[in-house]
């Protein structure tokens, strides 16, 4: 083999602390090396041309570039090598910048280390083999999981772009958290007035298939060819015939059912449509509170339904959707604030969450838009808002800032004054976080125009006394303890990944953090991608964010899918595992450990053998280290390639004594 | 009916369903038994079972391809290998018929040899051997010598938890009820030496290794056979040089490849022509895996072996990190 | 309860003086509940409260000496003390001595080392966990029906939670449940773990009057007839200083302040003097005598159909 | 610093190799003994690589992967954790100090943590000194006895 070695100065980045000339000189005596040279900037146009020229002139059949990290320019140089007519995998990199020149100043030691790294790269390259990508066709349908505002935006953008869209929503209506809001900041415009038409667009769009009351059960396949099993949960109402007329709700005798849409501050009927603008506007039965299900007697809804849509025997239905990409937009839930014993841990009815308060403010909410405190239904005059309940609080394991609470608290303070002009609002805050267009102005308005009293400090205790809620806290600006006798306390509870997001992440094979938020591909450069090809993120599923950001991410994820689907075929990564059939004993341990289901059993001349499905294989190599015969080898990271590196290193002496 | 006759009757009864039954027969002298491959009723008469039946016959199960139906006679320890092979889907339950036996322990011919040598007698000259009252009675150079089994029994038998076959289609004789605790005292005793002493120990042992691969070939779980990575070029884990490092690394391959699978039957050590205590390496792994995962290989055909499994939060492994 | 409950007992200094009735009722109740208390021989001061503000090592050594003495007792399952201050000092010392370096420093000061083998618990925790309200209920021969109590745990019985490791540190319920087991009613009392002013009793009486006054106000406004405590200092501030508080705050509380052990003792059939009721400054006798009539009234009310009433 | 020792690192591409890059970008100075081999995933690391490296004369081996739950391939580090823990506990029987082998988790963002890991591990190996090799010492011994052996590669 004829290997060329190119040692980069990277200006003084490398050459400052590594003797690159000496490294190139040392490389010349390494086995299989036919050519070695230092170069000023290997990645620059002349640098790359130098590599191409050397390969062509010297008839090299492989190149080692000793420069920066392969995570930076690996693909750059693979293209260079390809331009010189070689297979791009006949290339190795020695990282002598991030791993050598930048982390030590001892030039002698650095040079010795750089030579070792080059020696290892050369030894590995001598074991490399050309690898070839495969083309495979893709299914240009996209699934969007979660029908909140981010999912709606992504669905509409994809559908407008001509893609077939499958939208899967866990609850019986789309709209998500935004549908529960009364008004939105900083414009104080009606939430359902701006969201409602978008929801209708989803319902009417010819390219969108909506599965409400449905959840993703399992995900198989790979980018371009996913099979998603969706469980359509029984609603006990045939949605094909239900017209959403609401006759059943009028007659249902079980009127004290839990109302999750109203955050449990109101009640609803056992058969219900969550809110008037629901999409799809279809009724469903809450089994736990339905008299028919509890006692077997009733059946009034079935009697009154004009289209005979009620079906008490309905079962969950499994359907399989084939899609080429998936956008996870599962949103957030409020963290369980009951860990705050000092705020009563749920013992006091007049301590409520901001989302409950939002339902109270809403004209379509359970109180018809009148603020009434839960204990005695009286109108509160003094309202205390406590911010950062489950945000920026390490003591409850929530170190992060939810980010949008400052803004909605200001909005709620403003709305409170609108609803009850003689009311007083107090806001206990840590810092006001209001970056964004018109945001800081908005919080100022809450204070200056609407007279909300902002107190910088934490609340240590809330307790009832003589019909009031005593809120005891500290005003850190005044350096004094304060006590407010409140009628109602509203907690700005922090957000966490929606319930079940961890399980969904595992099905999608994407990472998630301990708060249930999905991990993006790169915090800056890949904000809506994940490390799993073909799976994208939008909205609060990735981390807490406000409506404009959620919408922007929905559009961004849609753009990613549209660009992915702009080609008819995708190229597979050839760094996949390969089975040596004669070595394989068919024990299938590789298949047991494969996280992707990329290995299947096949029969060759009556004996069981393993077979890699190349398009599913992600190239982790767990199978290779599982196989005792060495029968399944991850290409480009074969045992022999890694052993070559180990042997090259161990055969070189450390510094002379 | 003696246990041996009961076993013979069972084999005769089931033989029509099977292509072959593997048992033990008389070996080249009175102290040695040899694997017996029974294909006809006439062969059954040659069957022997006594404490000299040391071989773990399950080693042969993987050598017949998947078409044949094979019967195999197993002691308690051997049966664990069958379970392990089943668990790893290297053999199939419907192709294997297990004739299980109770076993009170087998003789270690190395110990017999040394015991006789201590009396200035040569094991090669033994003309007759039998068992009476817990003694091995041999006739050698015209003398009758009684060797108490307790003195010549294989070490593994003294700490045996599984005297009876743990899996069987037929079971001859009465199950043995007692089971000895295994405290891994041998491993602990070895580890009382310094690290340098341990390395020196292996250096001395491995110098004798001739890389004959008898250890591997006797191992019922070494199923790679011709494709063992100890001998291959692709992948090329270890060269064919006859150096200490190569010999030792081959044993590292054997040991790590048995981690979580080894049933500690000791065939590697028994087969070694130069008496390298290879089982010690495997027992160390067995001990650590038992402590980490509460797992004993070859006891449950449906278990998921610990190294092919994980818990997101491990109970016994600290998150290492400084 | 098949096995014998046997504990090392650390009485603490208050029990020898200001809270004799706590000590007396604790011993009586434990005996009645089958809990054997073995006094730690030659026990000494735990260091509470000032020692740790001067020197952590010496403070831990004071408690450590008692821990080490207790560990030498045979067949005891835990070290118990009625006093939350003692409890805090003993537990903090044991906790800090989990650090081997610190333990070595402390042990160097002791005659024999602390092995840190026995858990330290309050009497309350032992009664609650080892006997339990369910086992207590059938033992009560005289139910205190009609008695409305504000259960006051004090500020250090449950805090800091990672050291005390008992009950909810914001809303403890152990004493509530024990009181309910003997027929009394535990009213909503949001200041269960508030500070009474404790050690400011001498230096800053105004603070005690403000803080303890608030406790009495809140107890009264929540309908309590009496306060029940588990801490000698709390009891002293609320009971002994009730007159001072009334004068300073212009209130007229006449609210008995019990130790919970006194009430359990009464329920178990002990006489008022057996549990030291005469030692209380605000006499509870009139209240206790009114209980049968209240119980009767309550029973009558229960027979009538549920009347409407706003309950916050 | 003492004479450099031979320390080999097997790092997963997605987290720890990136973490080492991050340390470089941050100019977090580290000892120079370590040589890094890039692996796709800690799950690719056959314990035999570690044994081969230690028996072949490396004084220390460091494995680093993504933190549990963060594996790019979802499960690779979970398998690695079990295999490597067994390996670490196995080493003493063959006379190798288990402190010569460590495995840990460093994410791509943890440059400072990587610096700390490399520094502590290098110090740990220097405290242990050069490894004893099964092959080398016997060669020396054999030579001292006058036996002629071909020199080791």
mmCIF file with all atom_site columns, N, CA, C and O in Angstrom, chain A residues 640-657:
data_model
loop_
_atom_site.group_PDB
_atom_site.id
_atom_site.type_symbol
_atom_site.label_atom_id
_atom_site.label_alt_id
_atom_site.label_comp_id
_atom_site.label_asym_id
_atom_site.label_entity_id
_atom_site.label_seq_id
_atom_site.pdbx_PDB_ins_code
_atom_site.Cartn_x
_atom_site.Cartn_y
_atom_site.Cartn_z
_atom_site.occupancy
_atom_site.B_iso_or_equiv
_atom_site.pdbx_formal_charge
_atom_site.auth_seq_id
_atom_site.auth_comp_id
_atom_site.auth_asym_id
_atom_site.auth_atom_id
_atom_site.pdbx_PDB_model_num
ATOM 1  N N  . UNK A 1 640 ? -9.631 -5.652 13.356 1.00 0.00 ? 640 UNK A N  1
ATOM 2  C CA . UNK A 1 640 ? -8.273 -5.515 12.823 1.00 0.00 ? 640 UNK A CA 1
ATOM 3  C C  . UNK A 1 640 ? -7.847 -4.059 12.733 1.00 0.00 ? 640 UNK A C  1
ATOM 4  O O  . UNK A 1 640 ? -6.673 -3.736 12.945 1.00 0.00 ? 640 UNK A O  1
ATOM 5  N N  . UNK A 1 641 ? -8.763 -3.173 12.419 1.00 0.00 ? 641 UNK A N  1
ATOM 6  C CA . UNK A 1 641 ? -8.397 -1.761 12.327 1.00 0.00 ? 641 UNK A CA 1
ATOM 7  C C  . UNK A 1 641 ? -8.023 -1.212 13.696 1.00 0.00 ? 641 UNK A C  1
ATOM 8  O O  . UNK A 1 641 ? -7.042 -0.484 13.849 1.00 0.00 ? 641 UNK A O  1
ATOM 9  N N  . UNK A 1 642 ? -8.807 -1.576 14.703 1.00 0.00 ? 642 UNK A N  1
ATOM 10 C CA . UNK A 1 642 ? -8.519 -1.064 16.042 1.00 0.00 ? 642 UNK A CA 1
ATOM 11 C C  . UNK A 1 642 ? -7.270 -1.734 16.608 1.00 0.00 ? 642 UNK A C  1
ATOM 12 O O  . UNK A 1 642 ? -6.427 -1.085 17.232 1.00 0.00 ? 642 UNK A O  1
ATOM 13 N N  . UNK A 1 643 ? -7.145 -3.044 16.346 1.00 0.00 ? 643 UNK A N  1
ATOM 14 C CA . UNK A 1 643 ? -5.938 -3.742 16.809 1.00 0.00 ? 643 UNK A CA 1
ATOM 15 C C  . UNK A 1 643 ? -4.692 -3.151 16.150 1.00 0.00 ? 643 UNK A C  1
ATOM 16 O O  . UNK A 1 643 ? -3.632 -3.059 16.779 1.00 0.00 ? 643 UNK A O  1
ATOM 17 N N  . UNK A 1 644 ? -4.832 -2.741 14.902 1.00 0.00 ? 644 UNK A N  1
ATOM 18 C CA . UNK A 1 644 ? -3.679 -2.131 14.221 1.00 0.00 ? 644 UNK A CA 1
ATOM 19 C C  . UNK A 1 644 ? -3.250 -0.873 14.947 1.00 0.00 ? 644 UNK A C  1
ATOM 20 O O  . UNK A 1 644 ? -2.051 -0.616 15.128 1.00 0.00 ? 644 UNK A O  1
ATOM 21 N N  . UNK A 1 645 ? -4.230 -0.097 15.402 1.00 0.00 ? 645 UNK A N  1
ATOM 22 C CA . UNK A 1 645 ? -3.893 1.120  16.151 1.00 0.00 ? 645 UNK A CA 1
ATOM 23 C C  . UNK A 1 645 ? -3.203 0.771  17.465 1.00 0.00 ? 645 UNK A C  1
ATOM 24 O O  . UNK A 1 645 ? -2.199 1.375  17.844 1.00 0.00 ? 645 UNK A O  1
ATOM 25 N N  . UNK A 1 646 ? -3.778 -0.221 18.169 1.00 0.00 ? 646 UNK A N  1
ATOM 26 C CA . UNK A 1 646 ? -3.201 -0.626 19.456 1.00 0.00 ? 646 UNK A CA 1
ATOM 27 C C  . UNK A 1 646 ? -1.774 -1.123 19.248 1.00 0.00 ? 646 UNK A C  1
ATOM 28 O O  . UNK A 1 646 ? -0.840 -0.700 19.944 1.00 0.00 ? 646 UNK A O  1
ATOM 29 N N  . UNK A 1 647 ? -1.607 -2.001 18.255 1.00 0.00 ? 647 UNK A N  1
ATOM 30 C CA . UNK A 1 647 ? -0.277 -2.578 18.029 1.00 0.00 ? 647 UNK A CA 1
ATOM 31 C C  . UNK A 1 647 ? 0.735  -1.519 17.621 1.00 0.00 ? 647 UNK A C  1
ATOM 32 O O  . UNK A 1 647 ? 1.885  -1.550 18.062 1.00 0.00 ? 647 UNK A O  1
ATOM 33 N N  . UNK A 1 648 ? 0.285  -0.577 16.783 1.00 0.00 ? 648 UNK A N  1
ATOM 34 C CA . UNK A 1 648 ? 1.201  0.468  16.348 1.00 0.00 ? 648 UNK A CA 1
ATOM 35 C C  . UNK A 1 648 ? 1.677  1.286  17.536 1.00 0.00 ? 648 UNK A C  1
ATOM 36 O O  . UNK A 1 648 ? 2.851  1.643  17.641 1.00 0.00 ? 648 UNK A O  1
ATOM 37 N N  . UNK A 1 649 ? 0.776  1.547  18.427 1.00 0.00 ? 649 UNK A N  1
ATOM 38 C CA . UNK A 1 649 ? 1.123  2.357  19.585 1.00 0.00 ? 649 UNK A CA 1
ATOM 39 C C  . UNK A 1 649 ? 2.037  1.585  20.532 1.00 0.00 ? 649 UNK A C  1
ATOM 40 O O  . UNK A 1 649 ? 3.037  2.109  21.019 1.00 0.00 ? 649 UNK A O  1
ATOM 41 N N  . UNK A 1 650 ? 1.697  0.310  20.782 1.00 0.00 ? 650 UNK A N  1
ATOM 42 C CA . UNK A 1 650 ? 2.469  -0.450 21.758 1.00 0.00 ? 650 UNK A CA 1
ATOM 43 C C  . UNK A 1 650 ? 3.853  -0.800 21.227 1.00 0.00 ? 650 UNK A C  1
ATOM 44 O O  . UNK A 1 650 ? 4.774  -1.025 22.007 1.00 0.00 ? 650 UNK A O  1
ATOM 45 N N  . UNK A 1 651 ? 3.973  -0.838 19.899 1.00 0.00 ? 651 UNK A N  1
ATOM 46 C CA . UNK A 1 651 ? 5.285  -1.191 19.364 1.00 0.00 ? 651 UNK A CA 1
ATOM 47 C C  . UNK A 1 651 ? 6.239  -0.005 19.413 1.00 0.00 ? 651 UNK A C  1
ATOM 48 O O  . UNK A 1 651 ? 7.437  -0.167 19.320 1.00 0.00 ? 651 UNK A O  1
ATOM 49 N N  . UNK A 1 652 ? 5.672  1.226  19.547 1.00 0.00 ? 652 UNK A N  1
ATOM 50 C CA . UNK A 1 652 ? 6.565  2.374  19.635 1.00 0.00 ? 652 UNK A CA 1
ATOM 51 C C  . UNK A 1 652 ? 6.997  2.559  21.082 1.00 0.00 ? 652 UNK A C  1
ATOM 52 O O  . UNK A 1 652 ? 6.220  2.350  21.999 1.00 0.00 ? 652 UNK A O  1
ATOM 53 N N  . UNK A 1 653 ? 8.229  2.950  21.251 1.00 0.00 ? 653 UNK A N  1
ATOM 54 C CA . UNK A 1 653 ? 8.730  3.129  22.610 1.00 0.00 ? 653 UNK A CA 1
ATOM 55 C C  . UNK A 1 653 ? 8.252  4.458  23.173 1.00 0.00 ? 653 UNK A C  1
ATOM 56 O O  . UNK A 1 653 ? 8.038  5.413  22.427 1.00 0.00 ? 653 UNK A O  1
ATOM 57 N N  . UNK A 1 654 ? 8.080  4.517  24.459 1.00 0.00 ? 654 UNK A N  1
ATOM 58 C CA . UNK A 1 654 ? 7.858  5.823  25.068 1.00 0.00 ? 654 UNK A CA 1
ATOM 59 C C  . UNK A 1 654 ? 9.212  6.534  25.115 1.00 0.00 ? 654 UNK A C  1
ATOM 60 O O  . UNK A 1 654 ? 10.219 5.992  24.677 1.00 0.00 ? 654 UNK A O  1
ATOM 61 N N  . UNK A 1 655 ? 9.227  7.730  25.639 1.00 0.00 ? 655 UNK A N  1
ATOM 62 C CA . UNK A 1 655 ? 10.457 8.528  25.602 1.00 0.00 ? 655 UNK A CA 1
ATOM 63 C C  . UNK A 1 655 ? 11.621 7.773  26.223 1.00 0.00 ? 655 UNK A C  1
ATOM 64 O O  . UNK A 1 655 ? 11.451 6.915  27.080 1.00 0.00 ? 655 UNK A O  1
ATOM 65 N N  . UNK A 1 656 ? 12.788 8.081  25.740 1.00 0.00 ? 656 UNK A N  1
ATOM 66 C CA . UNK A 1 656 ? 13.983 7.438  26.288 1.00 0.00 ? 656 UNK A CA 1
ATOM 67 C C  . UNK A 1 656 ? 14.156 7.821  27.753 1.00 0.00 ? 656 UNK A C  1
ATOM 68 O O  . UNK A 1 656 ? 13.888 8.940  28.137 1.00 0.00 ? 656 UNK A O  1
ATOM 69 N N  . UNK A 1 657 ? 14.611 6.871  28.506 1.00 0.00 ? 657 UNK A N  1
ATOM 70 C CA . UNK A 1 657 ? 14.785 7.149  29.935 1.00 0.00 ? 657 UNK A CA 1
ATOM 71 C C  . UNK A 1 657 ? 15.918 8.152  30.142 1.00 0.00 ? 657 UNK A C  1
ATOM 72 O O  . UNK A 1 657 ? 16.829 8.247  29.357 1.00 0.00 ? 657 UNK A O  1
#
